[in-house]
C-alpha positions as a printed NumPy array, in Angstrom:
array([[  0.   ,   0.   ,   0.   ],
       [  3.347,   2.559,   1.16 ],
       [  5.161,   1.417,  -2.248],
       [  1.811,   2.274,  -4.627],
       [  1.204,   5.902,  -2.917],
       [  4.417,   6.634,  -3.086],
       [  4.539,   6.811,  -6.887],
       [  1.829,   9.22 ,  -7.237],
       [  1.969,  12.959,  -6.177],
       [  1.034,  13.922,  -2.971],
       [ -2.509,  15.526,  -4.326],
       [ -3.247,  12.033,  -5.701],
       [ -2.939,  10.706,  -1.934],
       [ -4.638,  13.401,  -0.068],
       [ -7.577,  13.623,  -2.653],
       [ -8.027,   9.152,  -2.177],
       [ -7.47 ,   9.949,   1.628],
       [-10.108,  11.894,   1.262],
       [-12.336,   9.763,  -0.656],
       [-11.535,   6.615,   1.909],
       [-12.769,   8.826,   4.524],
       [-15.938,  10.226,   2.901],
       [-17.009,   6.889,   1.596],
       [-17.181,   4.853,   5.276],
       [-20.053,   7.743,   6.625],
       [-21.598,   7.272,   3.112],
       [-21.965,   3.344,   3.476],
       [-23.208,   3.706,   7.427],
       [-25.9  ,   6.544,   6.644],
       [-26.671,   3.93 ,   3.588],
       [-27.31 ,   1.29 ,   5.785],
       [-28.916,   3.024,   8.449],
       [-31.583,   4.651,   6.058],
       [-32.443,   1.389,   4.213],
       [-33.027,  -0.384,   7.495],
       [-34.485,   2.416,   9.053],
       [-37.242,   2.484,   6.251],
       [-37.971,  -0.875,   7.097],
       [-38.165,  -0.807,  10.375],
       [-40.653,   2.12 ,  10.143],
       [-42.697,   0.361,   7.213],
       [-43.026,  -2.831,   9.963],
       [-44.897,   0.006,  12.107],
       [-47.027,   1.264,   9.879],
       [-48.023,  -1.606,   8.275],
       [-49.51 ,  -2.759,  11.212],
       [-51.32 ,   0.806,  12.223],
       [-52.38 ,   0.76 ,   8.682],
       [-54.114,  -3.267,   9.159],
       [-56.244,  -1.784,  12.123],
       [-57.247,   1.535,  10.164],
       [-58.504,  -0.08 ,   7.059],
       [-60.538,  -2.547,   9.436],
       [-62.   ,   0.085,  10.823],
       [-62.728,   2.544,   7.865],
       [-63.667,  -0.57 ,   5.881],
       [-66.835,  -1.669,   8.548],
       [-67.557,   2.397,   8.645],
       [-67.632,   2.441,   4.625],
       [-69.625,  -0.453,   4.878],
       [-72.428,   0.753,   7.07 ],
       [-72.732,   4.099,   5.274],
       [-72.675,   2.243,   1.802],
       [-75.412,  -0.419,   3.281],
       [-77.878,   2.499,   4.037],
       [-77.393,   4.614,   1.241],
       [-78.999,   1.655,  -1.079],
       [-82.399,   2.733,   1.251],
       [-82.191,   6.501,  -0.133],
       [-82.97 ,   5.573,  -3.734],
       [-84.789,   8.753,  -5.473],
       [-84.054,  11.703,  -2.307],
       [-82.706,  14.935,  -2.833],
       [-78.814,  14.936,  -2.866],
       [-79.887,  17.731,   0.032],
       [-81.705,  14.914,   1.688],
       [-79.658,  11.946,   0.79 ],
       [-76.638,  14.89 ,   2.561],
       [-78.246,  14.823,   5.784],
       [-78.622,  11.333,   5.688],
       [-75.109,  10.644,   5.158],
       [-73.802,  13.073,   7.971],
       [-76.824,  10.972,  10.603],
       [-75.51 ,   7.201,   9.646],
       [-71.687,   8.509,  10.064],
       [-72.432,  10.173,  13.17 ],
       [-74.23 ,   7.16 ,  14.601],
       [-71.796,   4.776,  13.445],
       [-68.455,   6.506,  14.041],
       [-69.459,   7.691,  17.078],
       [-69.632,   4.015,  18.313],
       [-66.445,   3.195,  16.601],
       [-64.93 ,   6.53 ,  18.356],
       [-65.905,   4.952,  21.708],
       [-64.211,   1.691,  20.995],
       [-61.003,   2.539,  18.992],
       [-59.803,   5.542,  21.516],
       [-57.052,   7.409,  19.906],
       [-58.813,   6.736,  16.473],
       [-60.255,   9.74 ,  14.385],
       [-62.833,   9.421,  11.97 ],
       [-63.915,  11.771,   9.232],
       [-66.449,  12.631,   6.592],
       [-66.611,  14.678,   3.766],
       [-69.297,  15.143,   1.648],
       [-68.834,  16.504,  -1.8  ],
       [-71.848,  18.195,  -2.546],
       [-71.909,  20.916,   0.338],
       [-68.133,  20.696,   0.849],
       [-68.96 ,  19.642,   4.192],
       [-66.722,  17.683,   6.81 ],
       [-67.837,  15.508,   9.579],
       [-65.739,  14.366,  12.788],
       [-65.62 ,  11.913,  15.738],
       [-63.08 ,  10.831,  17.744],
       [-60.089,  12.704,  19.159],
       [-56.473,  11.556,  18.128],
       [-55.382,  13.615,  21.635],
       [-56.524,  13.601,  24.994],
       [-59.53 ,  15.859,  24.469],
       [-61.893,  18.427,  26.589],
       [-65.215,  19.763,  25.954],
       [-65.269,  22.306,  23.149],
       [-66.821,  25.572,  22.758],
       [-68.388,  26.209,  19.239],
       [-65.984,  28.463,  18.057],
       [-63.332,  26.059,  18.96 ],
       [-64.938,  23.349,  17.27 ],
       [-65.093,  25.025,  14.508],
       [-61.781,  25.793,  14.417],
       [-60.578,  22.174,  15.049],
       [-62.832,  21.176,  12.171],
       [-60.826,  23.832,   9.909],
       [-57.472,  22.584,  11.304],
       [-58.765,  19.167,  10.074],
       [-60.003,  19.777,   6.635],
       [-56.162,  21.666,   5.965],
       [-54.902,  18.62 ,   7.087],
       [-56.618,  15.596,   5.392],
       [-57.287,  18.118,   2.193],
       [-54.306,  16.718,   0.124],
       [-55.805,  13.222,   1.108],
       [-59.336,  13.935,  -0.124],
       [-58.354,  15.53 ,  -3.231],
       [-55.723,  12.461,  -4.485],
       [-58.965,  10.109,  -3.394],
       [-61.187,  12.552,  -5.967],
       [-58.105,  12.552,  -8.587],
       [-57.801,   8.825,  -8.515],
       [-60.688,   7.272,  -7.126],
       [-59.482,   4.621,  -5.131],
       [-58.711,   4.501,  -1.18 ],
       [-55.496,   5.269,  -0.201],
       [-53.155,   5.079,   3.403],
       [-50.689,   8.317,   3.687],
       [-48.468,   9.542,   6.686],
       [-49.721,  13.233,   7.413],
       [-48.028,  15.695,   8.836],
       [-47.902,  18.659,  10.978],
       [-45.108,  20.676,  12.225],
       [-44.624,  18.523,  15.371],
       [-46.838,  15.425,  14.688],
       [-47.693,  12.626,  11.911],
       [-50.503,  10.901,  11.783],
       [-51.767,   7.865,  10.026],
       [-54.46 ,   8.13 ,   7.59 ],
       [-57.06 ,   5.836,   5.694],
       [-59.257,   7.493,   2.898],
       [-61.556,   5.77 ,   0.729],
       [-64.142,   6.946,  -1.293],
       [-68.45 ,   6.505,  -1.239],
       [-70.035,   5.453,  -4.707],
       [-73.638,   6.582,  -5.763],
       [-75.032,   5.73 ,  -9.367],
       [-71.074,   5.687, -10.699],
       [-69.746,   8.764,  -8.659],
       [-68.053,   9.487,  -5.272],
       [-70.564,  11.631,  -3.075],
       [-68.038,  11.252,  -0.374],
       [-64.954,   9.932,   1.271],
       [-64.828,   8.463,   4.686],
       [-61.764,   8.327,   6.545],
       [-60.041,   7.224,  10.021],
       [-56.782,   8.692,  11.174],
       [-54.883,   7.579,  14.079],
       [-51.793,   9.29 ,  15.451],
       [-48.183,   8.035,  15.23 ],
       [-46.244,   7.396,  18.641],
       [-44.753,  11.477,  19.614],
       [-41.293,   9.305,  19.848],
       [-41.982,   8.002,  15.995],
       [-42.048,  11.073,  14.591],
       [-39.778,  13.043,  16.629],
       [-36.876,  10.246,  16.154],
       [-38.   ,  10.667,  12.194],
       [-37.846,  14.731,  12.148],
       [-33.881,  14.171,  13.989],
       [-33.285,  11.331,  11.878],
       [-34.102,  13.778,   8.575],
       [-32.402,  16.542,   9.847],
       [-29.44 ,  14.423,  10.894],
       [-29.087,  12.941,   7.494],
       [-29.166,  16.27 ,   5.463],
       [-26.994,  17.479,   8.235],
       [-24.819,  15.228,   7.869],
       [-24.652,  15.049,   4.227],
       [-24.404,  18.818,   4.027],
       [-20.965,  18.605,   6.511],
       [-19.677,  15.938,   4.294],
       [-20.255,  18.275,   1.29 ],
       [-18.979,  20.882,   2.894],
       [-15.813,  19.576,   3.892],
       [-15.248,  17.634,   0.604],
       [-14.943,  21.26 ,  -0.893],
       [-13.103,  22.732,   2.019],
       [-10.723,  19.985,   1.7  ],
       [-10.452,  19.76 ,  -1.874],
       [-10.058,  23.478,  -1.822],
       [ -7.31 ,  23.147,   0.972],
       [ -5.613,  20.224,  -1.51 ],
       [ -5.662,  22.597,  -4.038],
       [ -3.848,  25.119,  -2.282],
       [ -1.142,  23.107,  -0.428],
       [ -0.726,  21.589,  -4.541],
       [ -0.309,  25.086,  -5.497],
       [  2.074,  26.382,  -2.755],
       [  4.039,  23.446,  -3.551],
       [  4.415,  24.115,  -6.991],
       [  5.239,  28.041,  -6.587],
       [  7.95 ,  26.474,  -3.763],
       [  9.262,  23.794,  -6.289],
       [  9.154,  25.915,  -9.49 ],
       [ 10.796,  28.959,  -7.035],
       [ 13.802,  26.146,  -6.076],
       [ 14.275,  25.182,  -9.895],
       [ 14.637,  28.71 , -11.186],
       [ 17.642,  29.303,  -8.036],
       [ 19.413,  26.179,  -9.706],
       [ 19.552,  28.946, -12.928],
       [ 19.57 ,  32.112, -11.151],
       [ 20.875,  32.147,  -7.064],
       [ 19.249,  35.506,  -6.876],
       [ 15.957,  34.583,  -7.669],
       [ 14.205,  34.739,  -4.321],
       [ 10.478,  32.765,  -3.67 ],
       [  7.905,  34.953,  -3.263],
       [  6.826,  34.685,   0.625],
       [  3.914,  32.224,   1.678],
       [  1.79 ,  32.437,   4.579],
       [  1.789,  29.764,   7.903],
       [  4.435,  26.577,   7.783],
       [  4.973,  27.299,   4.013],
       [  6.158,  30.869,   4.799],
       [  8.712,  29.398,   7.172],
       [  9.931,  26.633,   4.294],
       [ 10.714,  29.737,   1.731],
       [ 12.278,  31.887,   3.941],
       [ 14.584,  29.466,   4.92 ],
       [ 15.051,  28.981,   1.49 ],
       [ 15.425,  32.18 ,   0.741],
       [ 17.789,  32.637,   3.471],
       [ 19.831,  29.429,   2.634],
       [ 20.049,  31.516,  -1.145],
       [ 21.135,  34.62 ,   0.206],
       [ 23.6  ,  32.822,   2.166],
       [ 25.118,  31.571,  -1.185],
       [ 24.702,  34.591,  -3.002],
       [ 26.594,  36.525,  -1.007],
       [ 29.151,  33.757,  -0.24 ],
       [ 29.232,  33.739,  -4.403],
       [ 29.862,  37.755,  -4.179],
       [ 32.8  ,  37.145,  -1.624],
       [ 34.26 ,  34.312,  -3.47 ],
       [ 34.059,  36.695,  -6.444],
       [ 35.617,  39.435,  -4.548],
       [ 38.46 ,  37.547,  -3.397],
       [ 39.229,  36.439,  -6.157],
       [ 39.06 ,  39.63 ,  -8.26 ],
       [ 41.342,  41.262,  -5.168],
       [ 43.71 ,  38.667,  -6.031],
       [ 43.962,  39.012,  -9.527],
       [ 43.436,  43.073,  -9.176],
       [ 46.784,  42.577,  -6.637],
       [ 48.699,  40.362,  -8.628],
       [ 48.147,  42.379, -11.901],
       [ 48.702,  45.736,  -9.983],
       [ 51.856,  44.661,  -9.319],
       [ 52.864,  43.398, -12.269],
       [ 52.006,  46.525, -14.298],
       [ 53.247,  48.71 , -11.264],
       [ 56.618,  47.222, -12.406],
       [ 56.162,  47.207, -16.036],
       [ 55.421,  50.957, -15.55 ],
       [ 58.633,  51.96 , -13.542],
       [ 60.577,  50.357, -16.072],
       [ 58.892,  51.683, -19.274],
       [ 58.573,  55.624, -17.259],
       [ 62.763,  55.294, -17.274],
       [ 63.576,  54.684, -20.708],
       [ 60.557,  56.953, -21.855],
       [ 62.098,  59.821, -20.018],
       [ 64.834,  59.465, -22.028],
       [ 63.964,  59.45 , -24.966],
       [ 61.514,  62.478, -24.027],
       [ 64.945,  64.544, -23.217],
       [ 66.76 ,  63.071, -26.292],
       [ 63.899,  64.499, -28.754],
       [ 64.096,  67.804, -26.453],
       [ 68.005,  68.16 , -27.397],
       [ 67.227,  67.222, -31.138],
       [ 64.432,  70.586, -30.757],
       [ 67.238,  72.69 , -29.86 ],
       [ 70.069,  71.111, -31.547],
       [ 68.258,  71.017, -35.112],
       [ 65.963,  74.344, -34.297],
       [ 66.357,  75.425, -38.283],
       [ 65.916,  72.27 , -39.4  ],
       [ 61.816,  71.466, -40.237],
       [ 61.78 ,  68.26 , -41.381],
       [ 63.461,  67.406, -37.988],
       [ 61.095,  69.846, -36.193],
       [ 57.888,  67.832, -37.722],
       [ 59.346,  64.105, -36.907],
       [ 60.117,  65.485, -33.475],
       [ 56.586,  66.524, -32.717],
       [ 55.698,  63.494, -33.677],
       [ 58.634,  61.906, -31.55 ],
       [ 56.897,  63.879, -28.516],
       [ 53.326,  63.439, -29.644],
       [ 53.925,  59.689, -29.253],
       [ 55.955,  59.626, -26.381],
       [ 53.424,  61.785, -24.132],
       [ 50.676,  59.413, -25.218],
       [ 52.709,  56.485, -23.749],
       [ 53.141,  58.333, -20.73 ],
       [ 49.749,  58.805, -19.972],
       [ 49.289,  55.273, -20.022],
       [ 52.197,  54.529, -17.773],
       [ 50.59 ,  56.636, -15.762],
       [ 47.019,  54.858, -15.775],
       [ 49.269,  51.719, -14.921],
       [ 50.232,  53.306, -12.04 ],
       [ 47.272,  54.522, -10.989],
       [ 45.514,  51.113, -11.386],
       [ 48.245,  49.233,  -9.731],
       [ 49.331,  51.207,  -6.965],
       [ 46.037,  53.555,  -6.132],
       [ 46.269,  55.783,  -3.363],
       [ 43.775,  57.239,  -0.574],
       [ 44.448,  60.987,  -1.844],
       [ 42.998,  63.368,  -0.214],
       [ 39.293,  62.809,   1.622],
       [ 37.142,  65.27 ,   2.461],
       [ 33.252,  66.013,   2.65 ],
       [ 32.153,  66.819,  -0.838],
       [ 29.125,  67.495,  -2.817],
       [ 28.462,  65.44 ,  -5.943],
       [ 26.554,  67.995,  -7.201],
       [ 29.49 ,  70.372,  -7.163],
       [ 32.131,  67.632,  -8.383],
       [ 29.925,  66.937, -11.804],
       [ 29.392,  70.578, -12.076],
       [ 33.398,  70.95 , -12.601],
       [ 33.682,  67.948, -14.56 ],
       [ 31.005,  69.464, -16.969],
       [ 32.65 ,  72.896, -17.54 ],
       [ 35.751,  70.861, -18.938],
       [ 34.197,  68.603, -20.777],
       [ 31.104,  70.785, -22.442],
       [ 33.61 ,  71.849, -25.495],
       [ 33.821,  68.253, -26.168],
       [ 30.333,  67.529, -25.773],
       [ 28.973,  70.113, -28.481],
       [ 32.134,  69.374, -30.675],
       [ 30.549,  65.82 , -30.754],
       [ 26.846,  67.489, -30.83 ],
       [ 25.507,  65.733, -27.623],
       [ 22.734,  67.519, -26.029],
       [ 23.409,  67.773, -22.133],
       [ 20.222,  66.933, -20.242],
       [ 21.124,  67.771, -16.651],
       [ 18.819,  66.695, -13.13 ],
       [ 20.712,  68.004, -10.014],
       [ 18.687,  67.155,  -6.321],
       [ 20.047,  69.77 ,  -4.335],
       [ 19.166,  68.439,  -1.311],
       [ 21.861,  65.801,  -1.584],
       [ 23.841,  64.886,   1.471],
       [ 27.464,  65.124,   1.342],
       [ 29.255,  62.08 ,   1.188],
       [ 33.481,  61.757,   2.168],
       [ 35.84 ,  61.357,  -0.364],
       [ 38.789,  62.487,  -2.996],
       [ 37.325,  64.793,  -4.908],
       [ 39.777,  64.391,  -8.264],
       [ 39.723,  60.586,  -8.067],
       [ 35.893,  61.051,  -7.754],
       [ 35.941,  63.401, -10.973],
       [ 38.379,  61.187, -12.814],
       [ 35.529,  58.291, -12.463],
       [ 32.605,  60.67 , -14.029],
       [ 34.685,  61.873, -16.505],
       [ 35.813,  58.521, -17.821],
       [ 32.224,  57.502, -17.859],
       [ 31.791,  60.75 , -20.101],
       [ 34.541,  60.026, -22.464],
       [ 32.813,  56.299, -22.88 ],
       [ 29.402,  57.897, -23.495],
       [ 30.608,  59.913, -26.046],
       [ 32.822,  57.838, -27.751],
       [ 29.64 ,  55.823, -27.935],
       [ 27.963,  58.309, -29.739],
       [ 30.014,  59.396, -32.656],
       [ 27.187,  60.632, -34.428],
       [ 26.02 ,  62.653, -31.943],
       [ 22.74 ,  61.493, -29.242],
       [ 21.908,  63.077, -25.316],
       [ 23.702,  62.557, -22.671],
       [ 21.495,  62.665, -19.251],
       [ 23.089,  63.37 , -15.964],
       [ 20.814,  63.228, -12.561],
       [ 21.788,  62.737,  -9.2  ],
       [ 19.386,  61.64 ,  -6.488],
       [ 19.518,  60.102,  -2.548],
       [ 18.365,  57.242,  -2.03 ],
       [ 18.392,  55.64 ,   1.309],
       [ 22.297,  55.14 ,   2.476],
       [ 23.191,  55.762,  -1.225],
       [ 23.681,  59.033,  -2.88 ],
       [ 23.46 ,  58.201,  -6.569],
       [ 24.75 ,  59.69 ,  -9.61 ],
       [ 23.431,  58.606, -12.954],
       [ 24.48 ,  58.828, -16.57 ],
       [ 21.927,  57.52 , -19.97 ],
       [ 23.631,  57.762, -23.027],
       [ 21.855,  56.849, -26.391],
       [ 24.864,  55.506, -28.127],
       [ 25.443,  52.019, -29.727],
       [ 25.044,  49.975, -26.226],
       [ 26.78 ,  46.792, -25.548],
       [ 25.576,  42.971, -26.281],
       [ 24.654,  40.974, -23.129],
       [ 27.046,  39.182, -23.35 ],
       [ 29.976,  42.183, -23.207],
       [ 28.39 ,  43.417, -20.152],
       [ 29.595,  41.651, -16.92 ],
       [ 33.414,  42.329, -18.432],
       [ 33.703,  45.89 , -18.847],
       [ 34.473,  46.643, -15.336],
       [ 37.706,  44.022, -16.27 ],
       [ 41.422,  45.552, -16.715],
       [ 42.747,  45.709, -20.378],
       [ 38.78 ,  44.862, -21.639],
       [ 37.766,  47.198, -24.353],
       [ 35.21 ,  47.125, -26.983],
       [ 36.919,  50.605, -28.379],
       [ 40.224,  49.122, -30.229],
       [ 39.597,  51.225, -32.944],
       [ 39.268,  54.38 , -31.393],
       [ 42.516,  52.956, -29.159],
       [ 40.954,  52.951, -25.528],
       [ 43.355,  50.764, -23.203],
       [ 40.617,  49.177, -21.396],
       [ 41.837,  50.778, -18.203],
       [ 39.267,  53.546, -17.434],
       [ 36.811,  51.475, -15.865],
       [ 38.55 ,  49.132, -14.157],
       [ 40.303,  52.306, -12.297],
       [ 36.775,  54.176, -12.206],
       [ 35.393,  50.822, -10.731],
       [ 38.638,  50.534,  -8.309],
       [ 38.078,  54.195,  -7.021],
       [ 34.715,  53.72 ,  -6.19 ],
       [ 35.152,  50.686,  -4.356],
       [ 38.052,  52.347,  -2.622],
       [ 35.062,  54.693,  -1.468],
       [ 32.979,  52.213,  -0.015],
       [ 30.461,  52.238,  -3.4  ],
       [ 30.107,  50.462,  -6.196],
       [ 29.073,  50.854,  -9.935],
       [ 26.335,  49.552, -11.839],
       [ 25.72 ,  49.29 , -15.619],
       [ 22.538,  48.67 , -17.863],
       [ 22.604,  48.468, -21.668],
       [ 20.111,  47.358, -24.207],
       [ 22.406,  46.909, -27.161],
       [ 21.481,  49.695, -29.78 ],
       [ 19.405,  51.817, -27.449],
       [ 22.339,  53.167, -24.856],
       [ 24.104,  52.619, -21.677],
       [ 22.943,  53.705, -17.824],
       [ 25.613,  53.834, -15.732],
       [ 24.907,  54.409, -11.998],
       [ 27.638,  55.407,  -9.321],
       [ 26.691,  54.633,  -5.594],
       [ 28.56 ,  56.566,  -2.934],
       [ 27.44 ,  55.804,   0.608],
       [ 25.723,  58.821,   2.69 ],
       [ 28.273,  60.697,   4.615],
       [ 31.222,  58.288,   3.244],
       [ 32.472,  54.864,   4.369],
       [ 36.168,  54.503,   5.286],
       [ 38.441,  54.677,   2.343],
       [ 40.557,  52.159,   1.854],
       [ 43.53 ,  51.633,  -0.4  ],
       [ 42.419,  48.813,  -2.645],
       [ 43.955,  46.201,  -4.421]])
């Protein structure tokens, strides 16, 4: 039985569960209805012997001297028919106590009783007629399905806290019923009351059984669902460790956070993995190009002074003049990139001070703006100046923006917009910059923070300005983040903590 459940899925075994436990009520309330029945037919059956004894000797005594009113009235042959009722049932009344016997006349719409099915008293006119009102509503349904199908018929009658047997059966004159004669008698009090609590039980029960067959198929449903959003949630971590469950109320709740902690747990274990290992490379390479830059700054130096003695040497001399430029044009461009070597691999804390980011893209702007309408980008500037200062160096701080700069608007050769907002944001005072340039592919994205990776050979970038950019700001206690749909732009967005972090050296 353990080895077949356990191949289906768990709303396969709560739904037969279910089923197993519905069924067993189902089979006793079976059982105790089809014996019940019988049990109560036994009971009437008998009642019902003794009525149609008794209604059968009163039909027979009305019928017997009704053949003696050949040619009356049907007023007359009326008032017969209530005399020889009233003489006979009220003999019968005297002998069957408990037994209630009736007459109705067609005719005059007239009804006729004797007997009491209750202890009785004397009654006042007005309350006889009343009981004799009570009693037509009561046998009425009887008396009309005697008219409907002429024949006698037993029924159970009912009121709202008694039943009663009854025994109807109908009075022939020339071919048609003139009246029906009846006798009632009155089921045991227990009878009826143990049928109204057996009736109510039933639908009772049945109604709990339906209502907790939905309730629980409702409550299989969910659990099926949860468990689904929990296992779905799990599968999409094994692609993406970020990917959080969405939160679940009660004992599920509890499951997903702890799977949500377990994630974050190896998230950021990931991030420090990642970080260690990018210090390690960031150190190894910083001091590899540290010394490749000491020893390409000696011999550049010079040759620097060797073109400066050809300048004065060979003054007159143009052709000289002209390759010397050159000589110098070259040489100061390979200085500035021994310098970016140094500056990558042996970055310093400089000088730290509250500043305003609002102030250091201001003075990054009014150097760059020549170059921005040279390359006709339109500035689009958002300063909040209600910023909070943050700590920092403010030239290594306005060496990052304005290397993002130069990358926006190298990526716009043919000109675009180049947006610039700053905003605060919690512990975070951020600094953004949209470009509508070319963008970068997907899967270019996660390098270009990485030394020495360009996607500008052409245009000769070294690859270094945003691995320093991304250095300095980590040095800061921030970090950068970049967004780029390929053809529609780049979003690059600085964080620098509120008030400043501690500045360290870096890698």
């Amino acid at each position: 039985m353990q080895l077949l459940f356990s191949r289906h899925s768990l709303k396969f075994q709560i739904v037969v569960l279910l089923l197993l436990i519905l069924i067993a009520p189902m089979v006793v309330m079976g059982y105790d209805l089809f014996f019940a029945t019988r049990s109560e037919r036994i009971l009437v059956n008998d009642k019902e012997a003794r009525l149609v004894s008794i209604v059968n000797f009163l039909h027979q005594q009305v019928t017997s001297r009704l053949s003696d009113t050949q040619g009356l009235t049907s007023a007359d042959r009326n008032a017969v028919l209530k005399t020889v009722f009233n003489d006979v049932a009220s003999g019968l009344a005297r002998d069957y106590p408990g037994v209630r016997l009736g007459l109705y006349i067609v005719d005059n719409n007239q009804i006729y009783v004797q007997g009491f099915l209750h202890e009785y008293r004397e009654f006042t006119p007005e309350e006889q007629k009343q009981r004799e009102e009570r009693i037509r509503r009561e046998v009425a349904d009887g008396i009309q399905k005697v008219l409907d199908t002429q024949t006698a018929i037993s029924r159970i009658g009912r009121t709202w806290d008694d039943q009663f047997l009854e025994r109807l059966v109908p009075i022939y004159s020339k071919g048609e019923i003139i009246a029906v004669v009846w006798a009632e008698e009155r089921m045991h009090p227990i009878f009826a009351q143990t049928q109204n609590f057996r009736t109510i039980t039933r639908y009772a029960v049945l109604a709990t059984m339906l209502i907790s067959a939905l309730g629980a198929i409702m409550i299989i449903f969910n659990l099926s669902n949860r468990l689904t959003q929990i296992k779905n949630g799990v599968l999409q971590l094994e692609n993406d460790i970020h990917a959080l469950l969405p939160d679940q109320p009660g004992e599920f709740g509890q499951i997903v956070r702890a799977v949500n902690k377990m994630a974050q747990g190896l998230a950021e274990k990931e991030a420090l993995l990642e970080q260690l290992r990018r210090s390690d490379c960031l150190a190894a390479l910083g001091r590899l190009v540290t010394g490749i830059a000491h020893e390409l700054r000696n011999p550049l130096g010079i040759l620097k002074a060797t073109v400066q003695v050809m300048e004065e040497d060979y003054a007159d001399d143009k052709e000289i003049q002209n390759y010397a430029r050159r000589l110098n044009q070259q040489i100061d461009r390979q200085h500035a990139i021994v310098n970016e070597l140094l500056d990558f691999g042996r970055p310093s804390k400089g000088v730290i001070e509250p500043q305003n980011v609002n102030v250091l893209v201001e003075k990054v702007l009014r150097f760059t703006a020549p170059l921005l309408r040279q390359r006709k980008i339109e500035m689009d500037l958002h300063l909040d100046q209600r910023l909070p200062s943050i700590s920092g160096d403010a030239e290594k701080l306005k060496q990052v923006f304005v290397n993002i700069i130069l990358n926006a608007v190298q990526a716009m050769p043919d000109g675009g917009r180049l947006r610039i907002s700053t905003q605060h944001s919690g512990e975070w005072v951020k600094t953004v910059f949209e470009d509508t340039g070319h963008g970068v592919p997907p899967d270019v994205l996660p390098h270009i923070f990485e030394p020495y990776y360009t996607t500008k050979e052409l245009e000769g970038g070294s690859g270094l300005g945003l691995a320093i950019s991304h250095q300095i700001i980590g040095m800061h206690g921030g970090r950068i983040k970049a967004e780029s749909t390929e053809g529609k732009g780049m979003k690059m967005t600085v964080y620098l903590p509120v008030g400043g972090g501690e500045v360290t050296d870096g890698a």
